[in-house]
C-alpha positions as protocol buffer text, in pm:
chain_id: "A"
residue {
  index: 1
  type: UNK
  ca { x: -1265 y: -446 z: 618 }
}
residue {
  index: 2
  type: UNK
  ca { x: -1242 y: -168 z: 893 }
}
residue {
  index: 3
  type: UNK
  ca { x: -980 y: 97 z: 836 }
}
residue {
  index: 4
  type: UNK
  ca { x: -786 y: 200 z: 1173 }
}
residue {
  index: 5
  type: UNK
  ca { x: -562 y: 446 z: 1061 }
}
residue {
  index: 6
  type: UNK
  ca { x: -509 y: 797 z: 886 }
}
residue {
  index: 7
  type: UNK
  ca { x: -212 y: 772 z: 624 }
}
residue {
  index: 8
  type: UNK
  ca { x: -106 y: 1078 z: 437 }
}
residue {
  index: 9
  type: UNK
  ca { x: 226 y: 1069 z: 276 }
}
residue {
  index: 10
  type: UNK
  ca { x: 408 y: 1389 z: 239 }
}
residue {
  index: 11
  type: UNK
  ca { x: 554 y: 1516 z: -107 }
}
residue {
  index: 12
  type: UNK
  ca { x: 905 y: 1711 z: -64 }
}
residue {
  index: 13
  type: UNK
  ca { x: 869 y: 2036 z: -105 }
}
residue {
  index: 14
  type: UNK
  ca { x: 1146 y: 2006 z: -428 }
}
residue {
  index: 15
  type: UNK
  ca { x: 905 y: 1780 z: -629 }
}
residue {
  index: 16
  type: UNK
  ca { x: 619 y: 2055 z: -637 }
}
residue {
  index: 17
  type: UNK
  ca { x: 854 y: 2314 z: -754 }
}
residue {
  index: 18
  type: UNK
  ca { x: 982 y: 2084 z: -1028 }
}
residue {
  index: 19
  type: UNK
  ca { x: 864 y: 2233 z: -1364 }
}
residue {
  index: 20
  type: UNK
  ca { x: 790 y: 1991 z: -1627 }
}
residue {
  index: 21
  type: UNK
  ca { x: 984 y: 2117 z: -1921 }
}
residue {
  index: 22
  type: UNK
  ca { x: 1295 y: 2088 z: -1705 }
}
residue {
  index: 23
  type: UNK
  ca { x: 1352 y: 1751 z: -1809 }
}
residue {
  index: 24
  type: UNK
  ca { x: 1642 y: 1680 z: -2080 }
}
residue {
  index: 25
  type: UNK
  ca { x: 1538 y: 1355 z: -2162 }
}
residue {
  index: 26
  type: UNK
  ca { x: 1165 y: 1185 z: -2226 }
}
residue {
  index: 27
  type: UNK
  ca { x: 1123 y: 921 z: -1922 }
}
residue {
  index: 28
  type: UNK
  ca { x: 1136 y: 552 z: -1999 }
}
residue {
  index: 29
  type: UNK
  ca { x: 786 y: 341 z: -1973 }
}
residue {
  index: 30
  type: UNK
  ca { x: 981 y: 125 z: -1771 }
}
residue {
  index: 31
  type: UNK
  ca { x: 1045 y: 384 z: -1454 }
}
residue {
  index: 32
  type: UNK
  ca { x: 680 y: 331 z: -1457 }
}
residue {
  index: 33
  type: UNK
  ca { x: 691 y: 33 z: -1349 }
}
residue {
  index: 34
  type: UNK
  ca { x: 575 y: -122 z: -1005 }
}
residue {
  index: 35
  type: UNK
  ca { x: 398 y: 36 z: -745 }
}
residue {
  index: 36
  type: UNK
  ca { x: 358 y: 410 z: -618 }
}
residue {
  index: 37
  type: UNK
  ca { x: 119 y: 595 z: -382 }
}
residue {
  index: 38
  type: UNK
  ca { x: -85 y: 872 z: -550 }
}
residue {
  index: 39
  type: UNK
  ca { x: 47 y: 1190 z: -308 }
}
residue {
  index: 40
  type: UNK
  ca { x: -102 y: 1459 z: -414 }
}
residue {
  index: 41
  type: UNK
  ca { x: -352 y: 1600 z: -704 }
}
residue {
  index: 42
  type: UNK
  ca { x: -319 y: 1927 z: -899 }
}
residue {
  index: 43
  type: UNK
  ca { x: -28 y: 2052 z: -608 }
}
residue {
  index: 44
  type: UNK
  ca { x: -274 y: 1941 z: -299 }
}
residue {
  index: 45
  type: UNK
  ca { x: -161 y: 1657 z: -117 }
}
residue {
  index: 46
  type: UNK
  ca { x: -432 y: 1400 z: -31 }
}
residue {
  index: 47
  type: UNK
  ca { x: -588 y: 1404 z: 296 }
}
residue {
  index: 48
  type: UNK
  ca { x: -754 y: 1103 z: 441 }
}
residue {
  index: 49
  type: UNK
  ca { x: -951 y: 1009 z: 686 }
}
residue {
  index: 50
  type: UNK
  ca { x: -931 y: 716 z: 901 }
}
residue {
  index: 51
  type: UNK
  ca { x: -1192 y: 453 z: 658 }
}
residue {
  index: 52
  type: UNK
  ca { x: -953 y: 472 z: 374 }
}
residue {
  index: 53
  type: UNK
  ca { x: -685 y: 292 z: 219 }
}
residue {
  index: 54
  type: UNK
  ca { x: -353 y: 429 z: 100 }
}
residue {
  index: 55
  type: UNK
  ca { x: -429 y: 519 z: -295 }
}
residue {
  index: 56
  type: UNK
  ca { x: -208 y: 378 z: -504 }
}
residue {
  index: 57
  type: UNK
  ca { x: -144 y: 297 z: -842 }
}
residue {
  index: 58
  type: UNK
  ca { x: 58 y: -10 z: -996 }
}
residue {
  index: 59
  type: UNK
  ca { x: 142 y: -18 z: -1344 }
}
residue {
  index: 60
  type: UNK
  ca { x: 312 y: -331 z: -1561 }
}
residue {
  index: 61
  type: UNK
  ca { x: 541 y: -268 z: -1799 }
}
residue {
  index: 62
  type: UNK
  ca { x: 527 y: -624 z: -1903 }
}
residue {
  index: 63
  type: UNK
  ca { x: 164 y: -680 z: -1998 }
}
residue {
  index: 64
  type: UNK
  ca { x: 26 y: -251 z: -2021 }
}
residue {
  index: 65
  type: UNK
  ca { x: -221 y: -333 z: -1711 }
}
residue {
  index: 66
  type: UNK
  ca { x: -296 y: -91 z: -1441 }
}
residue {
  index: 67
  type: UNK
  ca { x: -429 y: -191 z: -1102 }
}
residue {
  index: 68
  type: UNK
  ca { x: -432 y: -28 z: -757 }
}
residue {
  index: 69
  type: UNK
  ca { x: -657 y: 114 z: -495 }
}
residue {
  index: 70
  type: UNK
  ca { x: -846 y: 457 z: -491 }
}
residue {
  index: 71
  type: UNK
  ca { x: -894 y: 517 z: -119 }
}
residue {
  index: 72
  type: UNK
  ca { x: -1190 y: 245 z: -128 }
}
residue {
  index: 73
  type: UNK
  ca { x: -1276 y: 115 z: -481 }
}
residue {
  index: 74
  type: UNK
  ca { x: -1012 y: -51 z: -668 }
}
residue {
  index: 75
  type: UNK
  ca { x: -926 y: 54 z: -1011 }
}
residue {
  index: 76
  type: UNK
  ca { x: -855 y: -89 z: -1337 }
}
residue {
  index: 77
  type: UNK
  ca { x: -703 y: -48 z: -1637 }
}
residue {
  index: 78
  type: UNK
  ca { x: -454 y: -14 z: -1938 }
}
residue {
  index: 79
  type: UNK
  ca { x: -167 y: 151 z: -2127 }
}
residue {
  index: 80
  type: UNK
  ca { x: -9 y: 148 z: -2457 }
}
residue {
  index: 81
  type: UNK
  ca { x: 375 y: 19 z: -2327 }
}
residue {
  index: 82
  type: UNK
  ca { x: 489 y: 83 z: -2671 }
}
residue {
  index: 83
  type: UNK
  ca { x: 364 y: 480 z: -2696 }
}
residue {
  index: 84
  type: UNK
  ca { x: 609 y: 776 z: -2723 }
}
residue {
  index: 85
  type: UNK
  ca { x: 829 y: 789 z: -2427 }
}
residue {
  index: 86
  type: UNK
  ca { x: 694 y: 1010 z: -2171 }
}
residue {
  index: 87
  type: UNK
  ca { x: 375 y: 924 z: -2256 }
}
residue {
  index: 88
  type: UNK
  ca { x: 43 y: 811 z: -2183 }
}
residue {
  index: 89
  type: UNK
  ca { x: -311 y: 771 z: -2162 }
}
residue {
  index: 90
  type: UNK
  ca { x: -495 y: 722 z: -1840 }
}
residue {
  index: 91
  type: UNK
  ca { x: -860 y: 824 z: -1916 }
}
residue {
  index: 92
  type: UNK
  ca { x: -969 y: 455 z: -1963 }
}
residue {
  index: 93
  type: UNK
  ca { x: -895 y: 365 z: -1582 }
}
residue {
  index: 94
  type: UNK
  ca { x: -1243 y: 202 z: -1430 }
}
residue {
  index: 95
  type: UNK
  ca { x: -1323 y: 166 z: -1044 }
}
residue {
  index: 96
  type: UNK
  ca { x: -1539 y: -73 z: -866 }
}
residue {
  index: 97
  type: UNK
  ca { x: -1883 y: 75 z: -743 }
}
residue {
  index: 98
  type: UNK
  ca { x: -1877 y: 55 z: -360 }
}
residue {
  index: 99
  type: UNK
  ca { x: -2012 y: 341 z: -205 }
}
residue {
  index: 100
  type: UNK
  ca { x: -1771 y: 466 z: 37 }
}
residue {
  index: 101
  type: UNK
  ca { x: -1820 y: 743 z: 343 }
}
residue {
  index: 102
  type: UNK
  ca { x: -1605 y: 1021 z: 159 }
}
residue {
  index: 103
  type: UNK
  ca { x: -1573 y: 938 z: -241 }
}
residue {
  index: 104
  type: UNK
  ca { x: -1431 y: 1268 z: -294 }
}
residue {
  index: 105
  type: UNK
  ca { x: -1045 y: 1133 z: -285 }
}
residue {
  index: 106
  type: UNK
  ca { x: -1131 y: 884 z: -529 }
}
residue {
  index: 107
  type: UNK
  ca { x: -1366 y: 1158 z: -797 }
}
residue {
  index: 108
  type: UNK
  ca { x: -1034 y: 1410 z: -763 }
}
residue {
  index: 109
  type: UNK
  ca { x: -819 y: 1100 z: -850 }
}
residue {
  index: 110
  type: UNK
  ca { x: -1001 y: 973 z: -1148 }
}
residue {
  index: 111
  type: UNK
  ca { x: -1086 y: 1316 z: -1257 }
}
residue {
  index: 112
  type: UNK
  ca { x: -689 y: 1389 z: -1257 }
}
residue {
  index: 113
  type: UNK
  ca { x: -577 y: 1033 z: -1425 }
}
residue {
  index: 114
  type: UNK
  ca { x: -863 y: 1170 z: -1692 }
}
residue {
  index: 115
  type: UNK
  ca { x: -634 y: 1491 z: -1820 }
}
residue {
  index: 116
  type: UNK
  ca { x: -277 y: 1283 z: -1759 }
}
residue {
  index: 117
  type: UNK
  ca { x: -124 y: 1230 z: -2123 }
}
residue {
  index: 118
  type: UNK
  ca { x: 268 y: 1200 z: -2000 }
}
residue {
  index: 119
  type: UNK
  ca { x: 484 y: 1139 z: -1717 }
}
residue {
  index: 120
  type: UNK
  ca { x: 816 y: 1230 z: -1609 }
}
residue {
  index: 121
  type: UNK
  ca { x: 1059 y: 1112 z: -1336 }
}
residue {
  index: 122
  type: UNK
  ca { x: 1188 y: 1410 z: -1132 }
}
residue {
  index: 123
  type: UNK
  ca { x: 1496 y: 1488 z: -948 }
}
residue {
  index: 124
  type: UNK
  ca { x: 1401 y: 1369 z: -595 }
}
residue {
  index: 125
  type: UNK
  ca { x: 1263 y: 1036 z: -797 }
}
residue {
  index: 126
  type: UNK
  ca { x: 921 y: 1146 z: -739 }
}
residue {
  index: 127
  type: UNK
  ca { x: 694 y: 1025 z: -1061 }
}
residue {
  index: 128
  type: UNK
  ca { x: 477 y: 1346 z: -1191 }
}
residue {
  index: 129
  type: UNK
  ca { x: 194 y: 1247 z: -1437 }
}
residue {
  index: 130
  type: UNK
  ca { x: 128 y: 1549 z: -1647 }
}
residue {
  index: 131
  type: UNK
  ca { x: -187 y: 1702 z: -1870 }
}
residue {
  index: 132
  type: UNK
  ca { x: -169 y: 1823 z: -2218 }
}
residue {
  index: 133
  type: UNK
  ca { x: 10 y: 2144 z: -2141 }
}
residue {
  index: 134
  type: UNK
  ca { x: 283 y: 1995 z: -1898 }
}
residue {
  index: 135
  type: UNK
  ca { x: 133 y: 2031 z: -1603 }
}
residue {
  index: 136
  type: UNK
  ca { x: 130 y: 1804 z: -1295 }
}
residue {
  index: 137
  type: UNK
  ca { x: -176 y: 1649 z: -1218 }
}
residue {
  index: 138
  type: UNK
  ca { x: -69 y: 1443 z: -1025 }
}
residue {
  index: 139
  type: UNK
  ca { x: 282 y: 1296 z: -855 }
}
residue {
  index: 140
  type: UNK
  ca { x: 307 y: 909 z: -723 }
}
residue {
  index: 141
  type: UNK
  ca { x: 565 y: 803 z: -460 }
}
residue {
  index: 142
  type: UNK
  ca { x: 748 y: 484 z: -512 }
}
residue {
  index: 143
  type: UNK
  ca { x: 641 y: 284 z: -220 }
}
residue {
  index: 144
  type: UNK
  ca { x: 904 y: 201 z: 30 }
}
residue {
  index: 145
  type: UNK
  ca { x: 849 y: -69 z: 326 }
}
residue {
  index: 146
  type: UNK
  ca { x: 1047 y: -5 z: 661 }
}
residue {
  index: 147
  type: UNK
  ca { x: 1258 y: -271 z: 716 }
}
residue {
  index: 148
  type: UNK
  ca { x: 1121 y: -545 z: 975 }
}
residue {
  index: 149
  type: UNK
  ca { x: 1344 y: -628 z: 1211 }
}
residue {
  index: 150
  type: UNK
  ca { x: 1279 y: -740 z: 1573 }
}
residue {
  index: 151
  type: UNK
  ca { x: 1030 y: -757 z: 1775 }
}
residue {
  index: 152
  type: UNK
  ca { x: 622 y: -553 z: 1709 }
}
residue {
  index: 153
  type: UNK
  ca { x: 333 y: -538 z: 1902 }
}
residue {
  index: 154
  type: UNK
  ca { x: 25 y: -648 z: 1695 }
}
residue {
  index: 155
  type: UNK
  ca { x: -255 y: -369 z: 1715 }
}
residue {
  index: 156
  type: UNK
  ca { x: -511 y: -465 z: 1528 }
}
residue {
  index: 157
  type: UNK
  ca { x: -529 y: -761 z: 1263 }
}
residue {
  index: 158
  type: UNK
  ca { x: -799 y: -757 z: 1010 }
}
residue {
  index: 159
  type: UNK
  ca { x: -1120 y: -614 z: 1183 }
}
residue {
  index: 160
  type: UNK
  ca { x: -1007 y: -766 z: 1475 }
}
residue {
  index: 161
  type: UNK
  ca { x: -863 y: -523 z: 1736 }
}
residue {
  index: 162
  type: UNK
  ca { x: -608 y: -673 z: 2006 }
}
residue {
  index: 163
  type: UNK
  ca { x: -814 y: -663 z: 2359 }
}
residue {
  index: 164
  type: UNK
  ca { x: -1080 y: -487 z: 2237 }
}
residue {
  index: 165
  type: UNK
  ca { x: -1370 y: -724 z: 2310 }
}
residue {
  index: 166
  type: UNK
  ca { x: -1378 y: -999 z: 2582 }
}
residue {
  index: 167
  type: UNK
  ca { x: -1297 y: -1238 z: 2307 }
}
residue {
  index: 168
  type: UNK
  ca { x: -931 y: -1085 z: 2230 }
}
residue {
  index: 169
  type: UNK
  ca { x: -854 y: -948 z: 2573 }
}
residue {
  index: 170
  type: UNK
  ca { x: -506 y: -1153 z: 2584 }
}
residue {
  index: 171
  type: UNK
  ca { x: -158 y: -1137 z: 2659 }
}
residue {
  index: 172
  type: UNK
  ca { x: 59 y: -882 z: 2394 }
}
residue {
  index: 173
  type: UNK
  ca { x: 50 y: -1064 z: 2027 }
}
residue {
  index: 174
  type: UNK
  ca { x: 433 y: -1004 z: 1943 }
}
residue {
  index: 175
  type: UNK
  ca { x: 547 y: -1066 z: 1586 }
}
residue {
  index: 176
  type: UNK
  ca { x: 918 y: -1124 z: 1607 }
}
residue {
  index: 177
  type: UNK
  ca { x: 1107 y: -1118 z: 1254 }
}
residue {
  index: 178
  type: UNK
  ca { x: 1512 y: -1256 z: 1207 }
}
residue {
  index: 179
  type: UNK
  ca { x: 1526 y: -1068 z: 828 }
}
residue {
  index: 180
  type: UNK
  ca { x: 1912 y: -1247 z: 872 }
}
residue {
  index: 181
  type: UNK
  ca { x: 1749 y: -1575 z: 882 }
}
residue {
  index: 182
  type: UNK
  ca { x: 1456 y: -1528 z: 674 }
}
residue {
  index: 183
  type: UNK
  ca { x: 1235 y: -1665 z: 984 }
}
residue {
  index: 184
  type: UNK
  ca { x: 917 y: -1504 z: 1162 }
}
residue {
  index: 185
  type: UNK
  ca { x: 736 y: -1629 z: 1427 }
}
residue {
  index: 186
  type: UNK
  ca { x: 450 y: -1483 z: 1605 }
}
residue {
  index: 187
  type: UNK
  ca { x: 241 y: -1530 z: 1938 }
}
residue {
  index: 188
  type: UNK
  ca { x: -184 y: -1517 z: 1935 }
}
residue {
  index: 189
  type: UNK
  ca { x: -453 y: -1596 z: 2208 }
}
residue {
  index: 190
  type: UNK
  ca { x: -367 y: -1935 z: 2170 }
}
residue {
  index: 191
  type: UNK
  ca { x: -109 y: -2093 z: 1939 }
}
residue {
  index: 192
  type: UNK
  ca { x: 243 y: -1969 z: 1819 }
}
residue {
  index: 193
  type: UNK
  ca { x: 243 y: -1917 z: 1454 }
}
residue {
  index: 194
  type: UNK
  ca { x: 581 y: -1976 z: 1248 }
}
residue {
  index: 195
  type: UNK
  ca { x: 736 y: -1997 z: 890 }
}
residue {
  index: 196
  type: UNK
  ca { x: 984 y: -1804 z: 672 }
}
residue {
  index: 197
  type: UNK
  ca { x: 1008 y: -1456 z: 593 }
}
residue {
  index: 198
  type: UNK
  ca { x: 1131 y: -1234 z: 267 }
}
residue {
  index: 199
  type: UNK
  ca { x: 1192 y: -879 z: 169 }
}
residue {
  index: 200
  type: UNK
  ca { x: 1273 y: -799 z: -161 }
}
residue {
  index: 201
  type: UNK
  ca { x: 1185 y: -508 z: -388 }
}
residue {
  index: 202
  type: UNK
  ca { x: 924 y: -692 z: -521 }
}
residue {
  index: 203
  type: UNK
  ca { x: 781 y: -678 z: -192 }
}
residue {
  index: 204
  type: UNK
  ca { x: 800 y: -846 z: 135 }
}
residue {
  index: 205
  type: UNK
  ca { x: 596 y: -1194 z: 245 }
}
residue {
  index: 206
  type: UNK
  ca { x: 504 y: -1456 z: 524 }
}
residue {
  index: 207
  type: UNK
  ca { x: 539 y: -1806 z: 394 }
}
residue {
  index: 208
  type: UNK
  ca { x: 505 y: -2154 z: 458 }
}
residue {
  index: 209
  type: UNK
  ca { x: 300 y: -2069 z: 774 }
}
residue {
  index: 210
  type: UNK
  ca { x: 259 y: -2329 z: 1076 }
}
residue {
  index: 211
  type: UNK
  ca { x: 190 y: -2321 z: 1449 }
}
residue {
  index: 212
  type: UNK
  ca { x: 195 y: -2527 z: 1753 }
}
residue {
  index: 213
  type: UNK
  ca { x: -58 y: -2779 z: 1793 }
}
residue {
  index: 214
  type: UNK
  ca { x: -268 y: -2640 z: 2167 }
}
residue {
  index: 215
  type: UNK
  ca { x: -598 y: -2691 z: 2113 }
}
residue {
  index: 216
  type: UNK
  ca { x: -806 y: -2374 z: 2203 }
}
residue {
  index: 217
  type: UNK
  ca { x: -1207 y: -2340 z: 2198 }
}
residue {
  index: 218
  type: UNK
  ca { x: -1165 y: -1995 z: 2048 }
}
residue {
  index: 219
  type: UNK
  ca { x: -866 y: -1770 z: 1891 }
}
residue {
  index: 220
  type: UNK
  ca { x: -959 y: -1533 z: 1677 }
}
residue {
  index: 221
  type: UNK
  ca { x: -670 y: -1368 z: 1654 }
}
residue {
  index: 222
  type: UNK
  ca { x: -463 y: -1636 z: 1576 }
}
residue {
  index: 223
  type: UNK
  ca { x: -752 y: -1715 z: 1294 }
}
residue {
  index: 224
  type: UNK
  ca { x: -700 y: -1394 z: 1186 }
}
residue {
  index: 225
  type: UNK
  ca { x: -367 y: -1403 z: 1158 }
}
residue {
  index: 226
  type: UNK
  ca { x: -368 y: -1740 z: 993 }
}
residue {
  index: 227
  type: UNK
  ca { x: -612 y: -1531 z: 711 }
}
residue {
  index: 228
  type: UNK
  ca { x: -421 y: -1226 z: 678 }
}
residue {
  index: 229
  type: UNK
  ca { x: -50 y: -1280 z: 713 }
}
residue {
  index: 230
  type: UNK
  ca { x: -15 y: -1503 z: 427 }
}
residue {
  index: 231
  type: UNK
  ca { x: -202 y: -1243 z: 178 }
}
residue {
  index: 232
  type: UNK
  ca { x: 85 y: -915 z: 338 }
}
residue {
  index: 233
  type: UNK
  ca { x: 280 y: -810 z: 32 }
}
residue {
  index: 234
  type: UNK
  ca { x: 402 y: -443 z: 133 }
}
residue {
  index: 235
  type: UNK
  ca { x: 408 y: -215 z: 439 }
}
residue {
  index: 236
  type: UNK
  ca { x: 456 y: 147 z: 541 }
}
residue {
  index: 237
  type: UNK
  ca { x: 486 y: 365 z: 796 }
}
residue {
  index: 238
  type: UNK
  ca { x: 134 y: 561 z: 936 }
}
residue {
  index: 239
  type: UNK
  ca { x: 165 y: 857 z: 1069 }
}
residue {
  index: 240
  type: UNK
  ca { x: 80 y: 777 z: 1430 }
}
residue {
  index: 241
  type: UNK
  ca { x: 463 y: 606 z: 1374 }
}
residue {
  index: 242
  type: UNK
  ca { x: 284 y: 258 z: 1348 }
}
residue {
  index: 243
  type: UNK
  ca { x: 325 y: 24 z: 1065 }
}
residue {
  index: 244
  type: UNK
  ca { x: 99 y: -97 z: 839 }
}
residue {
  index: 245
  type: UNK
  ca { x: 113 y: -419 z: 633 }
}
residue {
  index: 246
  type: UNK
  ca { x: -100 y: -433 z: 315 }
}
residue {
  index: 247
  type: UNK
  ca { x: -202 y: -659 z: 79 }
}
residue {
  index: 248
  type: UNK
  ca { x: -120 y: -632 z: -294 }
}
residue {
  index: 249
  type: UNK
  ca { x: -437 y: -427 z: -332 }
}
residue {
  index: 250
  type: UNK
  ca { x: -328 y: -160 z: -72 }
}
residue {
  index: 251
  type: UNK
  ca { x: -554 y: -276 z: 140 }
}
residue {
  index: 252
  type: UNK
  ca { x: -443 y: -281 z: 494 }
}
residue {
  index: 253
  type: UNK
  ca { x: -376 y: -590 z: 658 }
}
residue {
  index: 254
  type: UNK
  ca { x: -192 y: -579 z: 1003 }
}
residue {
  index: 255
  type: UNK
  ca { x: -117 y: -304 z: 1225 }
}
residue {
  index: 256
  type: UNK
  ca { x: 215 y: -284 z: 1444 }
}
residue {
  index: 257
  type: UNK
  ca { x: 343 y: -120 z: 1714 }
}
residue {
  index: 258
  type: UNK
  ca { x: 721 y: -125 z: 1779 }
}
């Protein structure tokens, strides 16, 4: 699937200036858990180009698995959930083996999750995986989704771009969300799609998805819609102010335009 749009998240200046033997306490395994983008490595924050994915990294407290997305391949792993607290072992993550444009991102990441052998929680709430000596390798954001509320342009959906071939050169495709009553409904080049809508902190998601019954000798928006909306499980803000829905992967999805 294409990739439309640069993301780089920014790390506050106070997390980078955080020094690891600060903390009072040893973190708990379980502010591990759940999903975080991967900011920055050894003090550089990541810079990506416009074919990658958001990296991030979700770990399960429940079961010690580790999944997430490296720019382009897709790791996998585990960790010992009952280890010292503070912490941990990430030199068994494994990747998939696509070959990507730029697989620098990705080698810095791995490389990095390679020396990590702790983790601590710091005062802005940022989450800074440290090496042997205390030092931070590398510091995960908690992902945040903006709240959806109202009414978005659709950009691009899929590989599909709105009204950029003959065969998607349509009126606006609006997504209109009503958080209040849990509803969504959504216009395409032919049919308007409907169903109920959630936003939680596990995430947010399109359900019980169905549309009006015009029949139409071609929509492939509203076929792409009918793939992609149902798989959306977070979203986030790109930097061209745009917002990106992803699926549970961190693989992007949708893009909107308010």
């Amino acid at each position: 699937m294409k990739k439309l749009y640069v993301y780089a998240a920014t790390a506050t200046l106070g997390m980078l200036a955080v020094a690891c033997g600060t903390t009072q306490k040893a973190t708990d395994v379980q502010a591990l858990n759940g999903e975080w983008n991967i900011v920055s490595v050894d003090g550089k924050t990541l810079a990506l180009t416009e074919d990658m994915n958001i990296p991030t990294i979700k770990f399960n407290t429940e079961d010690g698995t580790i999944s997430g997305n490296l720019s382009c391949n897709r790791m996998v792993g585990s960790f010992d959930v009952k280890a010292q607290p503070g912490t941990i072992d990430l030199s068994g993550i494994g990747a998939t083996k696509m070959l990507c444009p730029d697989m620098s991102v990705e080698d810095n990441i791995l490389r990095a999750f390679g020396q990590v052998k702790g983790y601590e929680l710091s005062p802005d709430s940022a989450m800074l995986l440290v090496d042997a000596n205390k030092n931070v390798v590398v510091t995960l954001e908690r992902m945040r989704a903006p709240e959806l509320n109202g009414e978005y342009k659709v950009v691009a959906v899929g590989d599909t771009i709105i009204g950029a071939t003959d065969e998607t050169e349509t009126e606006p495709v609006v997504l209109t969300v009503n958080p209040a009553e849990g509803r969504f409904s959504c216009s395409t080049d032919c049919n308007t799609l409907m169903g109920n809508y959630s936003a939680t902190d596990a995430g947010i998601t399109f359900s019980d998805i169905a549309m009006t019954r015009m029949a139409c000798p071609q929509a492939p928006v509203q076929d792409a819609l009918m793939k992609y909306l149902p798989a959306v499980k977070t979203a986030s803000t790109l930097t061209n102010g745009n917002i990106g829905l992803y699926d549970v992967n961190g693989q992007l999805m949708i893009i909107l335009d308010k």
